[in-house]
PDB file of C-alpha atoms in Angstrom:
ATOM      1  CA  MET A   7     -70.473 -75.875 -33.695  1.00  0.00           C
ATOM      2  CA  LYS A   8     -72.941 -73.696 -31.756  1.00  0.00           C
ATOM      3  CA  GLY A   9     -72.522 -75.498 -28.287  1.00  0.00           C
ATOM      4  CA  ASN A  10     -67.981 -74.811 -29.608  1.00  0.00           C
ATOM      5  CA  ILE A  11     -68.772 -71.304 -29.045  1.00  0.00           C
ATOM      6  CA  ASN A  12     -70.751 -71.057 -26.324  1.00  0.00           C
ATOM      7  CA  ASN A  13     -68.174 -73.024 -24.627  1.00  0.00           C
ATOM      8  CA  ASN A  14     -65.452 -70.630 -26.415  1.00  0.00           C
ATOM      9  CA  ASN A  15     -67.438 -67.558 -24.987  1.00  0.00           C
ATOM     10  CA  MET A  16     -67.307 -69.191 -22.114  1.00  0.00           C
ATOM     11  CA  GLY A  17     -63.647 -69.899 -20.945  1.00  0.00           C
ATOM     12  CA  LEU A  18     -63.013 -66.303 -22.848  1.00  0.00           C
ATOM     13  CA  GLY A  19     -65.003 -65.345 -19.829  1.00  0.00           C
ATOM     14  CA  LYS A  20     -63.555 -67.109 -16.749  1.00  0.00           C
ATOM     15  CA  SER A  21     -60.177 -66.055 -18.476  1.00  0.00           C
ATOM     16  CA  ILE A  22     -60.728 -62.508 -18.797  1.00  0.00           C
ATOM     17  CA  LYS A  23     -62.248 -62.790 -14.877  1.00  0.00           C
ATOM     18  CA  MET A  24     -58.803 -64.618 -13.678  1.00  0.00           C
ATOM     19  CA  TYR A  25     -57.163 -62.107 -15.567  1.00  0.00           C
ATOM     20  CA  LEU A  26     -59.206 -59.464 -14.121  1.00  0.00           C
ATOM     21  CA  THR A  27     -59.115 -61.049 -10.247  1.00  0.00           C
ATOM     22  CA  ILE A  28     -55.146 -61.424 -10.325  1.00  0.00           C
ATOM     23  CA  PHE A  29     -54.369 -57.527 -11.732  1.00  0.00           C
ATOM     24  CA  VAL A  30     -57.234 -56.327  -8.929  1.00  0.00           C
ATOM     25  CA  ALA A  31     -55.284 -58.485  -5.979  1.00  0.00           C
ATOM     26  CA  THR A  32     -51.944 -57.124  -7.951  1.00  0.00           C
ATOM     27  CA  THR A  33     -52.709 -53.875  -7.730  1.00  0.00           C
ATOM     28  CA  CYS A  34     -54.326 -53.998  -4.157  1.00  0.00           C
ATOM     29  CA  ILE A  35     -50.600 -55.554  -2.559  1.00  0.00           C
ATOM     30  CA  TYR A  36     -49.113 -52.523  -4.592  1.00  0.00           C
ATOM     31  CA  MET A  37     -51.237 -50.210  -2.621  1.00  0.00           C
ATOM     32  CA  LEU A  38     -50.090 -51.846   0.402  1.00  0.00           C
ATOM     33  CA  ILE A  39     -46.425 -51.785   0.061  1.00  0.00           C
ATOM     34  CA  TYR A  40     -46.863 -48.019  -1.241  1.00  0.00           C
ATOM     35  CA  GLN A  41     -48.769 -47.055   1.816  1.00  0.00           C
ATOM     36  CA  TYR A  42     -45.631 -48.693   3.982  1.00  0.00           C
ATOM     37  CA  HIS A  43     -43.371 -47.261   1.951  1.00  0.00           C
ATOM     38  CA  MET A  44     -44.530 -43.648   2.773  1.00  0.00           C
ATOM     39  CA  SER A  45     -45.596 -44.292   6.019  1.00  0.00           C
ATOM     40  CA  THR A  46     -41.985 -45.421   7.059  1.00  0.00           C
ATOM     41  CA  GLN A  47     -40.355 -42.190   5.046  1.00  0.00           C
ATOM     42  CA  GLU A  48     -43.117 -40.240   7.535  1.00  0.00           C
ATOM     43  CA  ILE A  49     -41.478 -41.576  10.679  1.00  0.00           C
ATOM     44  CA  ASP A  50     -38.196 -40.719   8.895  1.00  0.00           C
ATOM     45  CA  SER A  51     -38.929 -37.285   8.360  1.00  0.00           C
ATOM     46  CA  ASN A  52     -40.630 -36.878  12.087  1.00  0.00           C
ATOM     47  CA  GLU A  53     -36.919 -37.907  13.305  1.00  0.00           C
ATOM     48  CA  VAL A  54     -35.236 -35.297  10.998  1.00  0.00           C
ATOM     49  CA  ILE A  55     -37.605 -32.499  12.615  1.00  0.00           C
ATOM     50  CA  LYS A  56     -36.834 -33.404  16.013  1.00  0.00           C
ATOM     51  CA  PRO A  57     -34.772 -30.561  18.035  1.00  0.00           C
ATOM     52  CA  PRO A  58     -30.761 -31.188  17.099  1.00  0.00           C
ATOM     53  CA  LEU A  59     -28.391 -32.555  20.111  1.00  0.00           C
ATOM     54  CA  TYR A  60     -24.847 -30.950  20.264  1.00  0.00           C
ATOM     55  CA  ILE A  61     -23.025 -33.532  22.844  1.00  0.00           C
ATOM     56  CA  ILE A  62     -19.584 -32.044  24.280  1.00  0.00           C
ATOM     57  CA  THR A  63     -17.212 -34.314  25.281  1.00  0.00           C
ATOM     58  CA  PRO A  64     -14.004 -33.442  26.726  1.00  0.00           C
ATOM     59  CA  THR A  65     -11.008 -35.752  25.989  1.00  0.00           C
ATOM     60  CA  TYR A  66      -7.543 -36.336  26.965  1.00  0.00           C
ATOM     61  CA  ARG A  67      -4.830 -39.142  26.125  1.00  0.00           C
ATOM     62  CA  ARG A  68      -4.598 -42.037  28.607  1.00  0.00           C
ATOM     63  CA  PRO A  69      -4.633 -45.568  28.470  1.00  0.00           C
ATOM     64  CA  GLU A  70      -8.274 -45.834  28.931  1.00  0.00           C
ATOM     65  CA  GLN A  71      -9.490 -43.038  26.430  1.00  0.00           C
ATOM     66  CA  LEU A  72     -10.053 -45.148  23.352  1.00  0.00           C
ATOM     67  CA  ALA A  73     -12.317 -47.765  25.327  1.00  0.00           C
ATOM     68  CA  GLU A  74     -14.122 -44.755  26.839  1.00  0.00           C
ATOM     69  CA  LEU A  75     -14.540 -43.200  23.742  1.00  0.00           C
ATOM     70  CA  THR A  76     -16.002 -45.808  22.115  1.00  0.00           C
ATOM     71  CA  ARG A  77     -18.525 -46.726  25.074  1.00  0.00           C
ATOM     72  CA  LEU A  78     -20.088 -43.031  24.804  1.00  0.00           C
ATOM     73  CA  GLY A  79     -19.850 -43.541  20.888  1.00  0.00           C
ATOM     74  CA  TYR A  80     -22.046 -46.553  20.866  1.00  0.00           C
ATOM     75  CA  THR A  81     -24.513 -45.281  23.190  1.00  0.00           C
ATOM     76  CA  LEU A  82     -24.977 -42.008  21.469  1.00  0.00           C
ATOM     77  CA  LYS A  83     -25.522 -43.735  18.371  1.00  0.00           C
ATOM     78  CA  HIS A  84     -28.878 -44.889  19.176  1.00  0.00           C
ATOM     79  CA  VAL A  85     -29.508 -40.702  19.063  1.00  0.00           C
ATOM     80  CA  THR A  86     -30.877 -39.370  15.889  1.00  0.00           C
ATOM     81  CA  ASN A  87     -30.191 -36.070  14.952  1.00  0.00           C
ATOM     82  CA  LEU A  88     -26.944 -35.962  17.188  1.00  0.00           C
ATOM     83  CA  LEU A  89     -23.979 -33.955  16.157  1.00  0.00           C
ATOM     84  CA  TRP A  90     -20.765 -35.650  18.793  1.00  0.00           C
ATOM     85  CA  LEU A  91     -17.974 -32.358  19.645  1.00  0.00           C
ATOM     86  CA  VAL A  92     -14.813 -34.578  20.751  1.00  0.00           C
ATOM     87  CA  ILE A  93     -12.698 -31.758  22.298  1.00  0.00           C
ATOM     88  CA  GLU A  94      -9.224 -33.006  22.902  1.00  0.00           C
ATOM     89  CA  ASP A  95      -6.736 -31.296  25.623  1.00  0.00           C
ATOM     90  CA  ALA A  96      -3.573 -31.745  23.117  1.00  0.00           C
ATOM     91  CA  ASN A  97      -1.986 -29.655  20.295  1.00  0.00           C
ATOM     92  CA  GLU A  98      -2.368 -31.837  17.917  1.00  0.00           C
ATOM     93  CA  THR A  99      -4.709 -34.591  16.711  1.00  0.00           C
ATOM     94  CA  SER A 100      -4.284 -37.735  16.848  1.00  0.00           C
ATOM     95  CA  PRO A 101      -4.978 -40.909  14.508  1.00  0.00           C
ATOM     96  CA  LEU A 102      -5.746 -43.141  16.675  1.00  0.00           C
ATOM     97  CA  VAL A 103      -9.209 -41.055  17.901  1.00  0.00           C
ATOM     98  CA  PHE A 104      -9.507 -40.374  14.490  1.00  0.00           C
ATOM     99  CA  ASP A 105      -9.464 -43.866  13.374  1.00  0.00           C
ATOM    100  CA  ILE A 106     -12.106 -44.681  16.325  1.00  0.00           C
ATOM    101  CA  LEU A 107     -14.565 -42.040  15.731  1.00  0.00           C
ATOM    102  CA  ASP A 108     -14.851 -42.822  11.801  1.00  0.00           C
ATOM    103  CA  ARG A 109     -15.571 -46.689  13.244  1.00  0.00           C
ATOM    104  CA  ILE A 110     -18.671 -45.691  15.411  1.00  0.00           C
ATOM    105  CA  GLY A 111     -19.801 -43.686  12.707  1.00  0.00           C
ATOM    106  CA  VAL A 112     -22.006 -40.616  15.158  1.00  0.00           C
ATOM    107  CA  PRO A 113     -21.296 -37.401  13.398  1.00  0.00           C
ATOM    108  CA  TYR A 114     -19.061 -35.784  14.555  1.00  0.00           C
ATOM    109  CA  HIS A 115     -16.508 -32.561  15.222  1.00  0.00           C
ATOM    110  CA  TYR A 116     -13.082 -33.465  16.327  1.00  0.00           C
ATOM    111  CA  LEU A 117     -11.185 -30.078  18.079  1.00  0.00           C
ATOM    112  CA  LEU A 118      -8.341 -29.406  19.809  1.00  0.00           C
ATOM    113  CA  ALA A 119      -8.594 -27.482  23.718  1.00  0.00           C
ATOM    114  CA  PRO A 120      -5.833 -27.597  25.079  1.00  0.00           C
ATOM    115  CA  MET A 121      -5.281 -26.446  28.940  1.00  0.00           C
ATOM    116  CA  PRO A 122      -3.925 -23.008  29.621  1.00  0.00           C
ATOM    117  CA  ALA A 123      -0.209 -23.424  30.313  1.00  0.00           C
ATOM    118  CA  GLN A 124      -0.934 -21.348  34.274  1.00  0.00           C
ATOM    119  CA  TYR A 125      -3.344 -24.104  35.338  1.00  0.00           C
ATOM    120  CA  ARG A 126      -0.975 -27.556  33.939  1.00  0.00           C
ATOM    121  CA  ILE A 127       1.169 -26.253  36.897  1.00  0.00           C
ATOM    122  CA  LYS A 128      -1.285 -26.262  39.438  1.00  0.00           C
ATOM    123  CA  ARG A 129      -1.211 -29.579  41.580  1.00  0.00           C
ATOM    124  CA  PHE A 130      -5.000 -29.386  41.285  1.00  0.00           C
ATOM    125  CA  LYS A 131      -5.994 -29.075  37.447  1.00  0.00           C
ATOM    126  CA  PRO A 132      -9.221 -27.627  36.327  1.00  0.00           C
ATOM    127  CA  ARG A 133      -9.406 -30.596  33.585  1.00  0.00           C
ATOM    128  CA  GLY A 134     -11.776 -30.362  30.510  1.00  0.00           C
ATOM    129  CA  VAL A 135     -12.954 -26.505  31.279  1.00  0.00           C
ATOM    130  CA  SER A 136     -10.425 -25.574  27.971  1.00  0.00           C
ATOM    131  CA  ASN A 137     -12.257 -28.523  26.185  1.00  0.00           C
ATOM    132  CA  ARG A 138     -15.504 -27.348  27.379  1.00  0.00           C
ATOM    133  CA  ASN A 139     -15.754 -23.652  26.617  1.00  0.00           C
ATOM    134  CA  ARG A 140     -14.289 -24.361  22.667  1.00  0.00           C
ATOM    135  CA  GLY A 141     -17.412 -26.413  22.515  1.00  0.00           C
ATOM    136  CA  LEU A 142     -19.554 -23.617  23.282  1.00  0.00           C
ATOM    137  CA  ALA A 143     -17.386 -21.146  21.077  1.00  0.00           C
ATOM    138  CA  TYR A 144     -18.513 -23.729  18.186  1.00  0.00           C
ATOM    139  CA  ILE A 145     -22.275 -23.655  18.996  1.00  0.00           C
ATOM    140  CA  ARG A 146     -22.243 -19.903  19.181  1.00  0.00           C
ATOM    141  CA  ALA A 147     -20.595 -20.048  16.040  1.00  0.00           C
ATOM    142  CA  ASN A 148     -22.628 -22.695  14.250  1.00  0.00           C
ATOM    143  CA  ALA A 149     -25.482 -23.791  16.075  1.00  0.00           C
ATOM    144  CA  THR A 150     -29.183 -21.914  16.437  1.00  0.00           C
ATOM    145  CA  GLU A 151     -31.322 -24.027  17.747  1.00  0.00           C
ATOM    146  CA  GLY A 152     -31.207 -27.097  19.636  1.00  0.00           C
ATOM    147  CA  VAL A 153     -29.943 -27.906  22.953  1.00  0.00           C
ATOM    148  CA  PHE A 154     -26.190 -29.007  23.827  1.00  0.00           C
ATOM    149  CA  TYR A 155     -24.713 -30.700  26.861  1.00  0.00           C
ATOM    150  CA  PHE A 156     -21.610 -31.982  28.529  1.00  0.00           C
ATOM    151  CA  ALA A 157     -21.286 -35.522  28.342  1.00  0.00           C
ATOM    152  CA  ASP A 158     -17.784 -36.864  30.193  1.00  0.00           C
ATOM    153  CA  ASP A 159     -16.618 -39.900  28.122  1.00  0.00           C
ATOM    154  CA  ASP A 160     -16.349 -41.783  31.660  1.00  0.00           C
ATOM    155  CA  ASN A 161     -19.684 -41.746  32.450  1.00  0.00           C
ATOM    156  CA  THR A 162     -22.815 -44.583  31.459  1.00  0.00           C
ATOM    157  CA  TYR A 163     -25.927 -43.253  30.222  1.00  0.00           C
ATOM    158  CA  ASP A 164     -29.401 -44.417  29.421  1.00  0.00           C
ATOM    159  CA  VAL A 165     -30.180 -43.242  26.191  1.00  0.00           C
ATOM    160  CA  SER A 166     -33.736 -42.229  26.778  1.00  0.00           C
ATOM    161  CA  LEU A 167     -31.991 -39.553  28.736  1.00  0.00           C
ATOM    162  CA  PHE A 168     -30.729 -37.823  25.328  1.00  0.00           C
ATOM    163  CA  GLU A 169     -34.504 -37.472  24.334  1.00  0.00           C
ATOM    164  CA  GLN A 170     -36.086 -36.020  27.199  1.00  0.00           C
ATOM    165  CA  MET A 171     -32.981 -33.192  27.505  1.00  0.00           C
ATOM    166  CA  ARG A 172     -33.743 -32.683  23.441  1.00  0.00           C
ATOM    167  CA  TYR A 173     -36.935 -30.103  23.917  1.00  0.00           C
ATOM    168  CA  THR A 174     -35.292 -28.355  26.855  1.00  0.00           C
ATOM    169  CA  LYS A 175     -36.847 -24.842  26.889  1.00  0.00           C
ATOM    170  CA  MET A 176     -34.145 -22.943  29.134  1.00  0.00           C
ATOM    171  CA  VAL A 177     -32.158 -25.370  31.503  1.00  0.00           C
ATOM    172  CA  SER A 178     -33.236 -28.968  32.341  1.00  0.00           C
ATOM    173  CA  MET A 179     -31.548 -31.066  34.896  1.00  0.00           C
ATOM    174  CA  TRP A 180     -32.077 -34.598  36.506  1.00  0.00           C
ATOM    175  CA  PRO A 181     -30.424 -37.096  39.595  1.00  0.00           C
ATOM    176  CA  VAL A 182     -26.366 -38.427  38.070  1.00  0.00           C
ATOM    177  CA  GLY A 183     -25.904 -41.892  40.296  1.00  0.00           C
ATOM    178  CA  LEU A 184     -22.364 -42.489  42.093  1.00  0.00           C
ATOM    179  CA  VAL A 185     -21.979 -39.265  42.711  1.00  0.00           C
ATOM    180  CA  THR A 186     -19.829 -38.605  46.825  1.00  0.00           C
ATOM    181  CA  ASN A 187     -20.652 -40.462  49.619  1.00  0.00           C
ATOM    182  CA  THR A 188     -24.498 -39.907  49.190  1.00  0.00           C
ATOM    183  CA  GLY A 189     -24.166 -41.901  46.109  1.00  0.00           C
ATOM    184  CA  VAL A 190     -26.311 -39.618  44.335  1.00  0.00           C
ATOM    185  CA  SER A 191     -26.319 -36.023  42.969  1.00  0.00           C
ATOM    186  CA  SER A 192     -29.950 -34.816  42.665  1.00  0.00           C
ATOM    187  CA  PRO A 193     -32.210 -31.630  42.470  1.00  0.00           C
ATOM    188  CA  ILE A 194     -34.576 -31.728  45.256  1.00  0.00           C
ATOM    189  CA  VAL A 195     -37.914 -31.874  44.386  1.00  0.00           C
ATOM    190  CA  ARG A 196     -40.952 -30.537  46.599  1.00  0.00           C
ATOM    191  CA  ASP A 197     -44.661 -30.663  44.893  1.00  0.00           C
ATOM    192  CA  GLY A 198     -43.411 -30.451  41.709  1.00  0.00           C
ATOM    193  CA  LYS A 199     -40.942 -27.833  42.173  1.00  0.00           C
ATOM    194  CA  LEU A 200     -37.464 -27.451  42.826  1.00  0.00           C
ATOM    195  CA  ASN A 201     -36.869 -26.917  46.671  1.00  0.00           C
ATOM    196  CA  GLY A 202     -32.813 -27.662  46.818  1.00  0.00           C
ATOM    197  CA  PHE A 203     -29.938 -29.994  45.524  1.00  0.00           C
ATOM    198  CA  TYR A 204     -28.841 -33.027  47.165  1.00  0.00           C
ATOM    199  CA  ASP A 205     -24.960 -33.270  46.818  1.00  0.00           C
ATOM    200  CA  GLY A 206     -22.268 -35.007  49.320  1.00  0.00           C
ATOM    201  CA  TRP A 207     -20.567 -31.979  48.768  1.00  0.00           C
ATOM    202  CA  ILE A 208     -22.764 -28.203  48.458  1.00  0.00           C
ATOM    203  CA  GLY A 209     -19.139 -25.955  49.155  1.00  0.00           C
ATOM    204  CA  GLY A 210     -21.027 -22.665  49.025  1.00  0.00           C
ATOM    205  CA  ARG A 211     -22.312 -23.572  45.558  1.00  0.00           C
ATOM    206  CA  LYS A 212     -25.575 -22.191  44.270  1.00  0.00           C
ATOM    207  CA  TYR A 213     -26.451 -24.943  41.986  1.00  0.00           C
ATOM    208  CA  PRO A 214     -24.156 -28.211  43.284  1.00  0.00           C
ATOM    209  CA  VAL A 215     -24.805 -29.584  40.660  1.00  0.00           C
ATOM    210  CA  ASP A 216     -22.997 -33.024  38.729  1.00  0.00           C
ATOM    211  CA  MET A 217     -21.347 -32.076  35.123  1.00  0.00           C
ATOM    212  CA  ALA A 218     -23.709 -34.856  33.684  1.00  0.00           C
ATOM    213  CA  GLY A 219     -26.766 -33.501  35.264  1.00  0.00           C
ATOM    214  CA  PHE A 220     -28.364 -30.674  33.369  1.00  0.00           C
ATOM    215  CA  ALA A 221     -28.390 -29.878  29.429  1.00  0.00           C
ATOM    216  CA  VAL A 222     -29.100 -26.192  27.813  1.00  0.00           C
ATOM    217  CA  SER A 223     -31.308 -24.683  25.518  1.00  0.00           C
ATOM    218  CA  VAL A 224     -28.804 -23.541  22.367  1.00  0.00           C
ATOM    219  CA  LYS A 225     -31.127 -20.502  22.277  1.00  0.00           C
ATOM    220  CA  PHE A 226     -30.811 -19.490  25.789  1.00  0.00           C
ATOM    221  CA  LEU A 227     -27.010 -20.049  25.507  1.00  0.00           C
ATOM    222  CA  LEU A 228     -26.727 -17.407  22.701  1.00  0.00           C
ATOM    223  CA  GLN A 229     -29.116 -14.555  24.497  1.00  0.00           C
ATOM    224  CA  ARG A 230     -26.327 -14.775  27.359  1.00  0.00           C
ATOM    225  CA  PRO A 231     -23.070 -13.947  25.563  1.00  0.00           C
ATOM    226  CA  ASN A 232     -21.044 -13.934  28.519  1.00  0.00           C
ATOM    227  CA  ALA A 233     -21.927 -17.190  29.698  1.00  0.00           C
ATOM    228  CA  THR A 234     -18.281 -19.175  30.172  1.00  0.00           C
ATOM    229  CA  MET A 235     -16.998 -21.705  32.505  1.00  0.00           C
ATOM    230  CA  PRO A 236     -14.521 -20.800  34.753  1.00  0.00           C
ATOM    231  CA  PHE A 237     -11.327 -22.574  35.495  1.00  0.00           C
ATOM    232  CA  VAL A 238     -11.692 -23.271  38.767  1.00  0.00           C
ATOM    233  CA  VAL A 239     -11.608 -26.911  39.935  1.00  0.00           C
ATOM    234  CA  GLY A 240     -15.239 -28.336  41.939  1.00  0.00           C
ATOM    235  CA  TYR A 241     -16.936 -25.242  40.602  1.00  0.00           C
ATOM    236  CA  GLU A 242     -16.910 -25.324  37.366  1.00  0.00           C
ATOM    237  CA  GLU A 243     -20.996 -26.525  36.918  1.00  0.00           C
ATOM    238  CA  ASP A 244     -21.719 -23.816  39.486  1.00  0.00           C
ATOM    239  CA  GLY A 245     -19.599 -20.948  37.526  1.00  0.00           C
ATOM    240  CA  PHE A 246     -20.968 -21.681  33.988  1.00  0.00           C
ATOM    241  CA  LEU A 247     -24.899 -21.858  35.827  1.00  0.00           C
ATOM    242  CA  ARG A 248     -23.905 -18.894  37.509  1.00  0.00           C
ATOM    243  CA  SER A 249     -22.728 -17.238  34.278  1.00  0.00           C
ATOM    244  CA  LEU A 250     -26.489 -17.865  32.492  1.00  0.00           C
ATOM    245  CA  LYS A 251     -27.858 -14.995  34.497  1.00  0.00           C
ATOM    246  CA  PRO A 252     -30.944 -14.140  34.867  1.00  0.00           C
ATOM    247  CA  LEU A 253     -31.741 -18.353  35.577  1.00  0.00           C
ATOM    248  CA  SER A 254     -34.546 -18.724  38.217  1.00  0.00           C
ATOM    249  CA  ASN A 255     -35.148 -22.129  40.155  1.00  0.00           C
ATOM    250  CA  ASP A 256     -38.660 -21.989  37.925  1.00  0.00           C
ATOM    251  CA  ASP A 257     -36.869 -21.922  34.944  1.00  0.00           C
ATOM    252  CA  ILE A 258     -35.301 -25.644  35.431  1.00  0.00           C
ATOM    253  CA  GLU A 259     -37.116 -28.274  34.223  1.00  0.00           C
ATOM    254  CA  LEU A 260     -36.990 -31.577  35.999  1.00  0.00           C
ATOM    255  CA  LEU A 261     -36.194 -34.328  33.523  1.00  0.00           C
ATOM    256  CA  ALA A 262     -36.210 -38.116  34.835  1.00  0.00           C
ATOM    257  CA  ASN A 263     -39.733 -38.249  35.901  1.00  0.00           C
ATOM    258  CA  LYS A 264     -39.485 -34.929  38.325  1.00  0.00           C
ATOM    259  CA  CYS A 265     -35.910 -36.464  39.207  1.00  0.00           C
ATOM    260  CA  THR A 266     -37.425 -40.106  40.534  1.00  0.00           C
ATOM    261  CA  GLU A 267     -35.242 -41.760  38.207  1.00  0.00           C
ATOM    262  CA  ILE A 268     -31.433 -42.271  37.708  1.00  0.00           C
ATOM    263  CA  LEU A 269     -30.443 -42.188  33.932  1.00  0.00           C
ATOM    264  CA  THR A 270     -27.019 -41.415  33.909  1.00  0.00           C
ATOM    265  CA  TRP A 271     -23.864 -42.822  36.472  1.00  0.00           C
ATOM    266  CA  HIS A 272     -20.536 -41.170  37.262  1.00  0.00           C
ATOM    267  CA  THR A 273     -18.942 -44.168  36.365  1.00  0.00           C
ATOM    268  CA  GLN A 274     -15.666 -42.914  36.116  1.00  0.00           C
ATOM    269  CA  THR A 275     -13.059 -46.256  34.834  1.00  0.00           C
ATOM    270  CA  LYS A 276     -10.241 -47.577  36.872  1.00  0.00           C
ATOM    271  CA  LYS A 277      -7.331 -45.687  36.106  1.00  0.00           C
ATOM    272  CA  ASN A 278      -4.818 -47.987  34.296  1.00  0.00           C
ATOM    273  CA  PRO A 279      -1.083 -47.516  34.537  1.00  0.00           C
ATOM    274  CA  SER A 280       1.139 -46.754  31.302  1.00  0.00           C
ATOM    275  CA  ALA A 281       2.148 -49.796  29.303  1.00  0.00           C
ATOM    276  CA  ILE A 282       5.801 -51.177  30.017  1.00  0.00           C
ATOM    277  CA  ALA A 283       7.692 -50.819  26.944  1.00  0.00           C
ATOM    278  CA  LEU A 284       7.509 -54.039  24.825  1.00  0.00           C
ATOM    279  CA  ASN A 285      10.317 -56.154  23.521  1.00  0.00           C
ATOM    280  CA  GLN A 286      11.282 -55.578  19.477  1.00  0.00           C
ATOM    281  CA  THR A 287      13.692 -58.017  19.869  1.00  0.00           C
ATOM    282  CA  ARG A 288      11.490 -60.991  21.222  1.00  0.00           C
ATOM    283  CA  TYR A 289       8.031 -59.773  19.562  1.00  0.00           C
ATOM    284  CA  GLY A 290       9.390 -58.441  15.990  1.00  0.00           C
ATOM    285  CA  GLY A 291       7.041 -60.104  13.493  1.00  0.00           C
ATOM    286  CA  THR A 292       4.269 -60.900  15.387  1.00  0.00           C
ATOM    287  CA  ASN A 293       0.486 -59.188  16.018  1.00  0.00           C
ATOM    288  CA  LEU A 294       2.158 -57.116  19.368  1.00  0.00           C
ATOM    289  CA  ILE A 295       3.836 -54.814  17.245  1.00  0.00           C
ATOM    290  CA  ALA A 296       0.377 -53.180  15.763  1.00  0.00           C
ATOM    291  CA  ILE A 297      -0.603 -53.347  19.098  1.00  0.00           C
ATOM    292  CA  ASP A 298       1.423 -52.082  20.429  1.00  0.00           C
ATOM    293  CA  LYS A 299       0.623 -48.328  18.788  1.00  0.00           C
ATOM    294  CA  LEU A 300      -2.477 -48.390  20.221  1.00  0.00           C
ATOM    295  CA  LEU A 301      -0.637 -48.773  23.953  1.00  0.00           C
ATOM    296  CA  VAL A 302      -0.436 -45.648  25.823  1.00  0.00           C
ATOM    297  CA  ARG A 303       3.438 -45.323  27.451  1.00  0.00           C
ATOM    298  CA  SER A 304       4.568 -43.081  29.703  1.00  0.00           C
TER     299      SER A 304
END
């Protein structure tokens, strides 16, 4: 009888030890899972506190519009804490543009800014100026911090550029590829400092840079209430940067590894003619009827 009691006690002790082992192991696993969860939450928190980016994109109806917005939109989708201001030169919004923007899923505002009538009759039209000035008006009314950037929809962008520009204190600049016969438009850096500009067309400009080659701090803009982009073809960038005065070369931050890398290109999608009319009689009842609604007619 005594032997049975001892055996029972030994069995009970082993059971208790086994359960304790399982309890400790389970607790350790739960602690590891909790720590991992908290670490991911911390990463998400750090993402949220990054300075916001406001990407101003002028656009207008043309055969390439939806394709170019799609390409740019899916690039911007890789960038956190960003608001995309898509501003169309039109008198009414387009359901097709709304559909593309909703499908991509980047936070956006879709606004209108038709070109003033007096400029439409000119041979050389200052495209995108009314759009960009509308974007500046939005920022002045709704933003207090962060950085804004004029990102045309026919360019190509390396996503690392957006993270670099995000911390601009005043104005930042960098090279843009595929611009004029020089192949690049870039600040000239000598001994680590801005020493001029390299561009295929200087044209008497103080700032001969491409629209894709600079970003501006929101606070810096708000301190300059008269800053605006002029309706002068070829001098839009120069006029805007001049309007940010006082602005010295020492105030300009040089990104893209001190302007030794090209992280954006002025690719300019090939222009396409308007689509010919669809033969409704021949193709009625086919998928082409739906597709036809997506095409730009002359």
